[in-house]
Amino acid sequence: MAHDRIKGNLDLLLLAALAAGPAHGYELVASIRERSDGEFVLAEGTVYPALHGLESRGLVTSSWQVVGGRRRRVYELSGAGRDARDQQAADWRRFASGMNRVVGDLS
Amino acid sequence: MTNDRIDGYLDDMLDRLEGTAAERRRMLSEAETHLRDSADSFMRGGMDADAAQSAAIAAFGDAPMIASASNRRRPAELLAAFVRAAAQLGMYGFAAIGVAALLTRGLALVTSTQWVYGAPAGYRFTAAQCAHWLAVQPGATDCHVAAAMENSDDSFLFVLAAAIIGLIVAGVILGAMRLARRRPVRAVARLPRSVVAAIGATAFLGAGVALVVAGAVGGIAGGVWGQGVLYTDGVVALIFGIVFLVRFLLTIRPVSAAAA
């Protein structure tokens, strides 16, 4: 899938991936790749500025933890993050539904 | 020592990252852990160490792009950083005005109010000026003394106003710092210390040189009011400028080689 399309929806992808529980960046990238059946392959480094942005907006919190012998920043959804994920997911479903109706008519 | 591609990549990224030391260290630390995890994964898939590191770096994205994404800030953050730096420099500016005013008063006591605050030698007052100065300074014996006393009083009011504004600015900064500590977000954006110090050094040294030169030229050519004020203000500005210059030099010096 085009990088630009993923980039425009990276916040929602990260919020959705974090809904499964706290995770560090590498886990989040792997989770997005697996849950999209390999469709969403993004430049992995871009998740960190996105996560920092989400944190600065109060949508996620983070802390250093040692996981698997390495010190990692583990991210977790905040209450505001859950609300934002629900809102953005609802917006996305409406958009996807509209796209499907239009694109479906072409086939 | 082996040629570690990930180390080279991180060095490149560090050169490109902006922001506070904590922000850069965090980004670099997260990037390294991610790259090492990724390389380990590729090695488990059968790659040798060098190829695994190359693949991990390729998947992570090139350093300029990732650093650029990390450096991107919201306009509000940038504005806050500029306001913070301006307020910091302004606070020092008001402090310099206060110190200079006190020193000028002291200089007037040990030299003469006339030299410090007064009109230049040979200055001819018009009748209207003379009447004005004597009206506002009824204790003065002549126009020259009245003018010097009025200038001295004005400078006191000036420093009082500067002190009040300085205290307000300091209060705003302290309040903002307390609020920033309460926010559960990443470190507040700020301009690099070296930039703030360079601006301070340039402004204070420039002002100091200009004031001292103005005092000296006035002393030679005549026609300058308050020659002592110019010298005192100039010297204080130069001292503040030197302090900023030292801070600038300290911020740009390499990390101590003694630890190596």
mmCIF file of C-alpha atoms in Angstrom:
data_model
loop_
_atom_site.group_PDB
_atom_site.id
_atom_site.type_symbol
_atom_site.label_atom_id
_atom_site.label_comp_id
_atom_site.label_asym_id
_atom_site.label_seq_id
_atom_site.Cartn_x
_atom_site.Cartn_y
_atom_site.Cartn_z
ATOM 1 C CA MET A 1 0.000 0.000 0.000
ATOM 2 C CA ALA A 2 1.234 3.473 -0.786
ATOM 3 C CA HIS A 3 3.296 4.989 2.008
ATOM 4 C CA ASP A 4 1.379 8.259 1.804
ATOM 5 C CA ARG A 5 -1.908 6.541 2.543
ATOM 6 C CA ILE A 6 -0.426 4.802 5.582
ATOM 7 C CA LYS A 7 1.247 8.019 6.715
ATOM 8 C CA GLY A 8 -2.066 9.865 6.701
ATOM 9 C CA ASN A 9 -3.605 7.215 8.936
ATOM 10 C CA LEU A 10 -0.591 6.323 11.079
ATOM 11 C CA ASP A 11 -2.039 7.877 14.240
ATOM 12 C CA LEU A 12 -5.190 5.757 13.967
ATOM 13 C CA LEU A 13 -3.153 2.620 13.199
ATOM 14 C CA LEU A 14 -0.991 3.179 16.279
ATOM 15 C CA LEU A 15 -3.968 3.962 18.532
ATOM 16 C CA ALA A 16 -5.722 0.837 17.245
ATOM 17 C CA ALA A 17 -2.622 -1.328 17.753
ATOM 18 C CA LEU A 18 -2.222 0.022 21.296
ATOM 19 C CA ALA A 19 -5.821 -0.925 22.090
ATOM 20 C CA ALA A 20 -4.536 -4.509 22.492
ATOM 21 C CA GLY A 21 -2.350 -3.344 25.393
ATOM 22 C CA PRO A 22 0.933 -1.559 26.177
ATOM 23 C CA ALA A 23 3.658 -2.091 23.582
ATOM 24 C CA HIS A 24 7.002 -0.698 22.437
ATOM 25 C CA GLY A 25 7.670 0.609 18.941
ATOM 26 C CA TYR A 26 9.052 -2.577 17.439
ATOM 27 C CA GLU A 27 6.049 -4.566 18.694
ATOM 28 C CA LEU A 28 3.672 -1.973 17.260
ATOM 29 C CA VAL A 29 5.285 -2.151 13.814
ATOM 30 C CA ALA A 30 5.107 -5.951 13.879
ATOM 31 C CA SER A 31 1.499 -5.857 15.076
ATOM 32 C CA ILE A 32 0.409 -3.489 12.288
ATOM 33 C CA ARG A 33 2.210 -5.593 9.688
ATOM 34 C CA GLU A 34 0.667 -8.837 10.922
ATOM 35 C CA ARG A 35 -2.864 -7.518 11.416
ATOM 36 C CA SER A 36 -2.815 -6.049 7.894
ATOM 37 C CA ASP A 37 -1.590 -9.401 6.461
ATOM 38 C CA GLY A 38 1.590 -7.685 5.343
ATOM 39 C CA GLU A 39 -0.307 -4.984 3.450
ATOM 40 C CA PHE A 40 0.890 -2.101 5.643
ATOM 41 C CA VAL A 41 4.668 -1.996 5.362
ATOM 42 C CA LEU A 42 5.841 1.395 6.538
ATOM 43 C CA ALA A 43 9.224 2.977 7.123
ATOM 44 C CA GLU A 44 9.519 1.629 10.647
ATOM 45 C CA GLY A 45 11.323 4.659 12.039
ATOM 46 C CA THR A 46 8.324 6.881 11.317
ATOM 47 C CA VAL A 47 6.339 5.328 14.164
ATOM 48 C CA TYR A 48 8.532 7.035 16.785
ATOM 49 C CA PRO A 49 7.895 10.671 15.807
ATOM 50 C CA ALA A 50 4.208 9.690 15.472
ATOM 51 C CA LEU A 51 4.208 8.145 18.967
ATOM 52 C CA HIS A 52 5.957 11.231 20.384
ATOM 53 C CA GLY A 53 3.304 13.403 18.753
ATOM 54 C CA LEU A 54 0.515 11.294 20.253
ATOM 55 C CA GLU A 55 2.164 11.599 23.647
ATOM 56 C CA SER A 56 2.521 15.368 23.379
ATOM 57 C CA ARG A 57 -1.227 15.508 22.677
ATOM 58 C CA GLY A 58 -1.939 13.392 25.758
ATOM 59 C CA LEU A 59 -3.313 10.425 23.777
ATOM 60 C CA VAL A 60 -0.671 7.956 24.974
ATOM 61 C CA THR A 61 1.640 7.711 27.958
ATOM 62 C CA SER A 62 5.038 6.026 28.035
ATOM 63 C CA SER A 63 7.738 4.799 30.363
ATOM 64 C CA TRP A 64 11.124 3.108 30.100
ATOM 65 C CA GLN A 65 11.059 -0.623 30.800
ATOM 66 C CA VAL A 66 13.544 -3.420 30.306
ATOM 67 C CA VAL A 67 11.927 -5.974 28.015
ATOM 68 C CA GLY A 68 13.817 -8.920 26.538
ATOM 69 C CA GLY A 69 17.075 -7.633 28.005
ATOM 70 C CA ARG A 70 16.823 -4.245 26.281
ATOM 71 C CA ARG A 71 15.643 -0.906 27.650
ATOM 72 C CA ARG A 72 12.567 0.147 25.720
ATOM 73 C CA ARG A 73 10.012 2.913 25.786
ATOM 74 C CA VAL A 74 6.651 1.224 26.336
ATOM 75 C CA TYR A 75 3.531 3.095 25.216
ATOM 76 C CA GLU A 76 0.004 2.831 26.566
ATOM 77 C CA LEU A 77 -3.317 4.388 25.558
ATOM 78 C CA SER A 78 -4.605 7.117 27.850
ATOM 79 C CA GLY A 79 -8.308 7.751 28.445
ATOM 80 C CA ALA A 80 -8.187 10.558 25.906
ATOM 81 C CA GLY A 81 -6.403 8.162 23.527
ATOM 82 C CA ARG A 82 -9.261 5.652 23.762
ATOM 83 C CA ASP A 83 -11.787 8.385 23.004
ATOM 84 C CA ALA A 84 -9.682 9.590 20.069
ATOM 85 C CA ARG A 85 -9.335 6.050 18.723
ATOM 86 C CA ASP A 86 -13.125 5.499 18.919
ATOM 87 C CA GLN A 87 -13.789 8.814 17.194
ATOM 88 C CA GLN A 88 -11.172 8.295 14.466
ATOM 89 C CA ALA A 89 -12.265 4.685 13.917
ATOM 90 C CA ALA A 90 -15.877 5.814 13.475
ATOM 91 C CA ASP A 91 -14.754 8.488 11.002
ATOM 92 C CA TRP A 92 -12.691 5.917 9.118
ATOM 93 C CA ARG A 93 -15.583 3.428 8.921
ATOM 94 C CA ARG A 94 -17.860 6.103 7.478
ATOM 95 C CA PHE A 95 -15.168 7.052 4.929
ATOM 96 C CA ALA A 96 -14.415 3.398 4.009
ATOM 97 C CA SER A 97 -18.102 2.640 3.684
ATOM 98 C CA GLY A 98 -18.548 5.552 1.287
ATOM 99 C CA MET A 99 -15.468 4.541 -0.700
ATOM 100 C CA ASN A 100 -16.701 0.958 -0.921
ATOM 101 C CA ARG A 101 -20.081 2.069 -2.199
ATOM 102 C CA VAL A 102 -18.468 4.229 -4.903
ATOM 103 C CA VAL A 103 -15.650 1.877 -5.878
ATOM 104 C CA GLY A 104 -17.965 -1.145 -5.687
ATOM 105 C CA ASP A 105 -20.174 0.377 -8.371
ATOM 106 C CA LEU A 106 -17.189 0.413 -10.745
ATOM 107 C CA SER A 107 -16.736 -3.359 -10.735
ATOM 108 C CA MET B 1 36.578 -3.232 16.043
ATOM 109 C CA THR B 2 33.874 -4.514 13.725
ATOM 110 C CA ASN B 3 32.175 -2.211 11.268
ATOM 111 C CA ASP B 4 28.793 -1.700 12.933
ATOM 112 C CA ARG B 5 26.356 -0.269 10.386
ATOM 113 C CA ILE B 6 23.788 0.535 13.048
ATOM 114 C CA ASP B 7 26.300 2.672 14.974
ATOM 115 C CA GLY B 8 27.086 4.582 11.785
ATOM 116 C CA TYR B 9 23.386 5.077 11.080
ATOM 117 C CA LEU B 10 22.774 6.359 14.628
ATOM 118 C CA ASP B 11 25.725 8.772 14.348
ATOM 119 C CA ASP B 12 24.218 10.131 11.145
ATOM 120 C CA MET B 13 20.809 10.503 12.788
ATOM 121 C CA LEU B 14 22.274 12.227 15.849
ATOM 122 C CA ASP B 15 23.876 14.826 13.584
ATOM 123 C CA ARG B 16 20.479 15.588 12.089
ATOM 124 C CA LEU B 17 18.245 15.527 15.169
ATOM 125 C CA GLU B 18 17.110 18.793 16.710
ATOM 126 C CA GLY B 19 15.365 19.550 19.986
ATOM 127 C CA THR B 20 16.383 19.181 23.601
ATOM 128 C CA ALA B 21 19.098 16.761 24.703
ATOM 129 C CA ALA B 22 16.413 14.568 26.318
ATOM 130 C CA GLU B 23 14.380 14.451 23.096
ATOM 131 C CA ARG B 24 17.392 13.557 20.955
ATOM 132 C CA ARG B 25 18.632 10.940 23.436
ATOM 133 C CA ARG B 26 15.182 9.349 23.580
ATOM 134 C CA MET B 27 14.790 9.201 19.802
ATOM 135 C CA LEU B 28 18.272 7.748 19.419
ATOM 136 C CA SER B 29 17.751 5.174 22.167
ATOM 137 C CA GLU B 30 14.442 4.003 20.707
ATOM 138 C CA ALA B 31 15.944 3.836 17.221
ATOM 139 C CA GLU B 32 18.901 1.733 18.413
ATOM 140 C CA THR B 33 16.740 -0.766 20.288
ATOM 141 C CA HIS B 34 14.438 -1.075 17.276
ATOM 142 C CA LEU B 35 17.319 -1.562 14.847
ATOM 143 C CA ARG B 36 19.018 -4.185 17.051
ATOM 144 C CA ASP B 37 15.693 -6.067 17.469
ATOM 145 C CA SER B 38 15.138 -5.927 13.740
ATOM 146 C CA ALA B 39 18.683 -7.076 12.924
ATOM 147 C CA ASP B 40 18.343 -9.978 15.375
ATOM 148 C CA SER B 41 15.131 -10.977 13.634
ATOM 149 C CA PHE B 42 16.792 -10.941 10.193
ATOM 150 C CA MET B 43 19.692 -12.991 11.581
ATOM 151 C CA ARG B 44 17.256 -15.576 12.913
ATOM 152 C CA GLY B 45 15.953 -15.729 9.355
ATOM 153 C CA GLY B 46 19.411 -16.788 8.151
ATOM 154 C CA MET B 47 21.202 -13.543 7.253
ATOM 155 C CA ASP B 48 24.742 -12.810 8.374
ATOM 156 C CA ALA B 49 25.225 -9.936 10.844
ATOM 157 C CA ASP B 50 26.226 -7.314 8.269
ATOM 158 C CA ALA B 51 23.369 -8.109 5.890
ATOM 159 C CA ALA B 52 20.931 -8.221 8.823
ATOM 160 C CA GLN B 53 21.991 -4.734 9.928
ATOM 161 C CA SER B 54 21.640 -3.406 6.388
ATOM 162 C CA ALA B 55 18.159 -4.900 6.113
ATOM 163 C CA ALA B 56 17.154 -3.477 9.495
ATOM 164 C CA ILE B 57 18.320 0.001 8.459
ATOM 165 C CA ALA B 58 16.514 -0.236 5.121
ATOM 166 C CA ALA B 59 13.278 -1.194 6.905
ATOM 167 C CA PHE B 60 13.676 1.611 9.451
ATOM 168 C CA GLY B 61 13.972 4.324 6.801
ATOM 169 C CA ASP B 62 16.813 6.642 5.845
ATOM 170 C CA ALA B 63 18.200 8.881 8.579
ATOM 171 C CA PRO B 64 17.383 12.259 6.962
ATOM 172 C CA MET B 65 13.709 11.329 6.545
ATOM 173 C CA ILE B 66 13.293 9.939 10.060
ATOM 174 C CA ALA B 67 15.198 12.844 11.636
ATOM 175 C CA SER B 68 13.119 15.311 9.628
ATOM 176 C CA ALA B 69 9.905 13.677 10.871
ATOM 177 C CA SER B 70 11.230 13.769 14.423
ATOM 178 C CA ASN B 71 12.250 17.427 14.148
ATOM 179 C CA ARG B 72 8.838 18.530 12.934
ATOM 180 C CA ARG B 73 7.156 20.649 15.553
ATOM 181 C CA ARG B 74 3.801 22.274 15.859
ATOM 182 C CA PRO B 75 3.811 26.061 15.365
ATOM 183 C CA ALA B 76 2.603 26.534 18.946
ATOM 184 C CA GLU B 77 5.670 24.699 20.242
ATOM 185 C CA LEU B 78 8.023 26.830 18.135
ATOM 186 C CA LEU B 79 6.289 30.018 19.221
ATOM 187 C CA ALA B 80 6.544 28.952 22.863
ATOM 188 C CA ALA B 81 10.273 28.262 22.418
ATOM 189 C CA PHE B 82 10.871 31.737 20.949
ATOM 190 C CA VAL B 83 8.799 33.429 23.651
ATOM 191 C CA ARG B 84 10.668 31.524 26.323
ATOM 192 C CA ALA B 85 14.070 32.533 24.901
ATOM 193 C CA ALA B 86 12.978 36.150 24.433
ATOM 194 C CA ALA B 87 11.644 36.287 27.996
ATOM 195 C CA GLN B 88 14.881 34.813 29.315
ATOM 196 C CA LEU B 89 16.994 37.364 27.457
ATOM 197 C CA GLY B 90 14.589 40.136 28.425
ATOM 198 C CA MET B 91 14.964 39.210 32.082
ATOM 199 C CA TYR B 92 18.735 39.576 31.818
ATOM 200 C CA GLY B 93 18.246 42.854 29.972
ATOM 201 C CA PHE B 94 16.117 44.288 32.762
ATOM 202 C CA ALA B 95 18.591 43.030 35.344
ATOM 203 C CA ALA B 96 21.384 44.813 33.425
ATOM 204 C CA ILE B 97 19.363 48.031 33.405
ATOM 205 C CA GLY B 98 18.859 47.763 37.164
ATOM 206 C CA VAL B 99 22.536 47.086 37.874
ATOM 207 C CA ALA B 100 23.627 49.892 35.549
ATOM 208 C CA ALA B 101 21.250 52.354 37.195
ATOM 209 C CA LEU B 102 22.566 51.525 40.660
ATOM 210 C CA LEU B 103 26.175 51.819 39.526
ATOM 211 C CA THR B 104 25.409 55.115 37.825
ATOM 212 C CA ARG B 105 23.999 56.459 41.091
ATOM 213 C CA GLY B 106 27.131 55.306 42.871
ATOM 214 C CA LEU B 107 29.321 56.904 40.228
ATOM 215 C CA ALA B 108 27.440 60.173 40.652
ATOM 216 C CA LEU B 109 28.182 60.097 44.367
ATOM 217 C CA VAL B 110 31.942 59.595 43.933
ATOM 218 C CA THR B 111 32.368 61.878 40.903
ATOM 219 C CA SER B 112 29.724 64.485 40.172
ATOM 220 C CA THR B 113 26.051 64.462 39.309
ATOM 221 C CA GLN B 114 26.883 66.986 36.613
ATOM 222 C CA TRP B 115 29.365 64.670 34.810
ATOM 223 C CA VAL B 116 27.211 61.577 35.182
ATOM 224 C CA TYR B 117 23.780 62.989 34.376
ATOM 225 C CA GLY B 118 24.264 66.564 33.292
ATOM 226 C CA ALA B 119 24.518 68.557 30.123
ATOM 227 C CA PRO B 120 27.877 68.695 28.327
ATOM 228 C CA ALA B 121 30.326 71.441 29.223
ATOM 229 C CA GLY B 122 29.516 74.663 27.441
ATOM 230 C CA TYR B 123 25.923 73.708 26.775
ATOM 231 C CA ARG B 124 23.758 76.793 26.477
ATOM 232 C CA PHE B 125 20.237 76.481 27.796
ATOM 233 C CA THR B 126 17.458 78.469 26.215
ATOM 234 C CA ALA B 127 15.400 80.603 28.544
ATOM 235 C CA ALA B 128 12.460 78.206 28.189
ATOM 236 C CA GLN B 129 14.614 75.166 29.029
ATOM 237 C CA CYS B 130 16.104 76.940 32.002
ATOM 238 C CA ALA B 131 12.686 77.939 33.312
ATOM 239 C CA HIS B 132 11.425 74.363 32.877
ATOM 240 C CA TRP B 133 14.355 72.722 34.722
ATOM 241 C CA LEU B 134 14.214 75.206 37.578
ATOM 242 C CA ALA B 135 10.449 74.763 37.884
ATOM 243 C CA VAL B 136 10.688 70.979 38.212
ATOM 244 C CA GLN B 137 13.790 71.128 40.428
ATOM 245 C CA PRO B 138 13.154 74.081 42.755
ATOM 246 C CA GLY B 139 16.106 73.116 45.000
ATOM 247 C CA ALA B 140 18.628 73.621 42.190
ATOM 248 C CA THR B 141 20.881 76.655 42.176
ATOM 249 C CA ASP B 142 21.172 77.025 38.400
ATOM 250 C CA CYS B 143 20.069 75.548 35.092
ATOM 251 C CA HIS B 144 22.952 73.028 34.824
ATOM 252 C CA VAL B 145 22.312 71.612 38.298
ATOM 253 C CA ALA B 146 18.548 71.509 37.707
ATOM 254 C CA ALA B 147 18.996 69.652 34.419
ATOM 255 C CA ALA B 148 21.374 67.111 35.990
ATOM 256 C CA MET B 149 19.023 66.549 38.951
ATOM 257 C CA GLU B 150 16.044 66.061 36.639
ATOM 258 C CA ASN B 151 17.983 63.615 34.490
ATOM 259 C CA SER B 152 18.980 61.737 37.632
ATOM 260 C CA ASP B 153 15.335 61.542 38.796
ATOM 261 C CA ASP B 154 14.234 60.361 35.361
ATOM 262 C CA SER B 155 16.814 57.583 35.436
ATOM 263 C CA PHE B 156 15.460 56.452 38.822
ATOM 264 C CA LEU B 157 11.919 56.256 37.415
ATOM 265 C CA PHE B 158 13.311 54.397 34.415
ATOM 266 C CA VAL B 159 14.971 51.737 36.555
ATOM 267 C CA LEU B 160 11.858 51.439 38.731
ATOM 268 C CA ALA B 161 9.743 50.751 35.637
ATOM 269 C CA ALA B 162 12.354 48.282 34.350
ATOM 270 C CA ALA B 163 12.397 46.472 37.706
ATOM 271 C CA ILE B 164 8.601 46.131 37.740
ATOM 272 C CA ILE B 165 8.516 44.831 34.155
ATOM 273 C CA GLY B 166 11.427 42.495 34.935
ATOM 274 C CA LEU B 167 9.596 41.064 37.954
ATOM 275 C CA ILE B 168 6.463 40.518 35.840
ATOM 276 C CA VAL B 169 8.520 38.739 33.145
ATOM 277 C CA ALA B 170 10.245 36.594 35.793
ATOM 278 C CA GLY B 171 6.852 35.728 37.304
ATOM 279 C CA VAL B 172 5.482 34.679 33.919
ATOM 280 C CA ILE B 173 8.535 32.475 33.272
ATOM 281 C CA LEU B 174 8.349 30.844 36.699
ATOM 282 C CA GLY B 175 4.611 30.265 36.280
ATOM 283 C CA ALA B 176 5.112 28.741 32.844
ATOM 284 C CA MET B 177 7.877 26.479 34.191
ATOM 285 C CA ARG B 178 5.603 25.238 37.003
ATOM 286 C CA LEU B 179 2.822 24.522 34.514
ATOM 287 C CA ALA B 180 5.260 22.720 32.200
ATOM 288 C CA ARG B 181 6.353 20.438 35.039
ATOM 289 C CA ARG B 182 2.724 19.446 35.699
ATOM 290 C CA ARG B 183 2.017 18.475 32.082
ATOM 291 C CA PRO B 184 2.548 14.755 31.410
ATOM 292 C CA VAL B 185 4.105 15.428 28.027
ATOM 293 C CA ARG B 186 7.558 15.412 26.535
ATOM 294 C CA ALA B 187 10.037 18.081 27.448
ATOM 295 C CA VAL B 188 8.945 21.591 26.531
ATOM 296 C CA ALA B 189 10.543 22.742 23.303
ATOM 297 C CA ARG B 190 13.258 25.313 23.718
ATOM 298 C CA LEU B 191 15.866 26.939 21.552
ATOM 299 C CA PRO B 192 19.335 25.415 21.891
ATOM 300 C CA ARG B 193 21.295 26.997 24.743
ATOM 301 C CA SER B 194 24.117 27.863 22.368
ATOM 302 C CA VAL B 195 21.732 29.921 20.191
ATOM 303 C CA VAL B 196 20.288 31.823 23.155
ATOM 304 C CA ALA B 197 23.799 32.456 24.514
ATOM 305 C CA ALA B 198 25.019 33.634 21.088
ATOM 306 C CA ILE B 199 22.094 36.056 20.764
ATOM 307 C CA GLY B 200 22.737 37.352 24.300
ATOM 308 C CA ALA B 201 26.460 37.788 23.678
ATOM 309 C CA THR B 202 25.885 39.598 20.391
ATOM 310 C CA ALA B 203 23.206 41.905 21.820
ATOM 311 C CA PHE B 204 24.990 42.814 25.053
ATOM 312 C CA LEU B 205 28.491 43.125 23.565
ATOM 313 C CA GLY B 206 27.118 45.178 20.673
ATOM 314 C CA ALA B 207 25.215 47.473 23.015
ATOM 315 C CA GLY B 208 28.209 47.743 25.359
ATOM 316 C CA VAL B 209 30.618 48.748 22.609
ATOM 317 C CA ALA B 210 28.112 51.232 21.177
ATOM 318 C CA LEU B 211 27.503 52.881 24.555
ATOM 319 C CA VAL B 212 31.184 53.137 25.483
ATOM 320 C CA VAL B 213 32.029 54.540 22.054
ATOM 321 C CA ALA B 214 29.165 57.028 22.337
ATOM 322 C CA GLY B 215 30.488 58.127 25.733
ATOM 323 C CA ALA B 216 34.048 58.469 24.437
ATOM 324 C CA VAL B 217 33.036 60.332 21.293
ATOM 325 C CA GLY B 218 30.844 62.595 23.383
ATOM 326 C CA GLY B 219 33.718 63.292 25.712
ATOM 327 C CA ILE B 220 35.979 64.280 22.817
ATOM 328 C CA ALA B 221 33.508 66.096 20.591
ATOM 329 C CA GLY B 222 31.185 67.382 23.306
ATOM 330 C CA GLY B 223 27.450 67.758 22.998
ATOM 331 C CA VAL B 224 26.510 64.518 24.761
ATOM 332 C CA TRP B 225 24.297 64.484 27.815
ATOM 333 C CA GLY B 226 25.008 62.097 30.684
ATOM 334 C CA GLN B 227 28.457 60.944 29.658
ATOM 335 C CA GLY B 228 28.822 58.976 32.910
ATOM 336 C CA VAL B 229 25.551 57.151 32.255
ATOM 337 C CA LEU B 230 26.811 56.052 28.851
ATOM 338 C CA TYR B 231 30.066 54.706 30.321
ATOM 339 C CA THR B 232 28.366 52.875 33.185
ATOM 340 C CA ASP B 233 25.655 51.366 30.988
ATOM 341 C CA GLY B 234 28.301 50.367 28.443
ATOM 342 C CA VAL B 235 30.509 48.650 31.007
ATOM 343 C CA VAL B 236 27.572 46.744 32.513
ATOM 344 C CA ALA B 237 26.426 45.650 29.039
ATOM 345 C CA LEU B 238 29.969 44.486 28.253
ATOM 346 C CA ILE B 239 30.087 42.440 31.474
ATOM 347 C CA PHE B 240 26.747 40.774 30.671
ATOM 348 C CA GLY B 241 27.969 40.200 27.114
ATOM 349 C CA ILE B 242 31.152 38.524 28.332
ATOM 350 C CA VAL B 243 29.101 36.247 30.627
ATOM 351 C CA PHE B 244 26.934 35.216 27.646
ATOM 352 C CA LEU B 245 30.059 34.734 25.509
ATOM 353 C CA VAL B 246 31.569 32.411 28.117
ATOM 354 C CA ARG B 247 28.292 30.472 28.323
ATOM 355 C CA PHE B 248 28.257 30.196 24.526
ATOM 356 C CA LEU B 249 31.841 28.909 24.437
ATOM 357 C CA LEU B 250 31.037 26.391 27.186
ATOM 358 C CA THR B 251 27.994 25.073 25.299
ATOM 359 C CA ILE B 252 29.883 24.507 22.054
ATOM 360 C CA ARG B 253 33.018 22.940 23.543
ATOM 361 C CA PRO B 254 33.495 19.247 22.813
ATOM 362 C CA VAL B 255 32.562 16.718 25.516
ATOM 363 C CA SER B 256 35.506 16.381 27.917
ATOM 364 C CA ALA B 257 38.242 14.208 26.441
ATOM 365 C CA ALA B 258 39.432 13.338 29.940
ATOM 366 C CA ALA B 259 36.694 10.723 30.239
ATOM 367 C CA ALA B 260 37.873 8.968 27.090
#
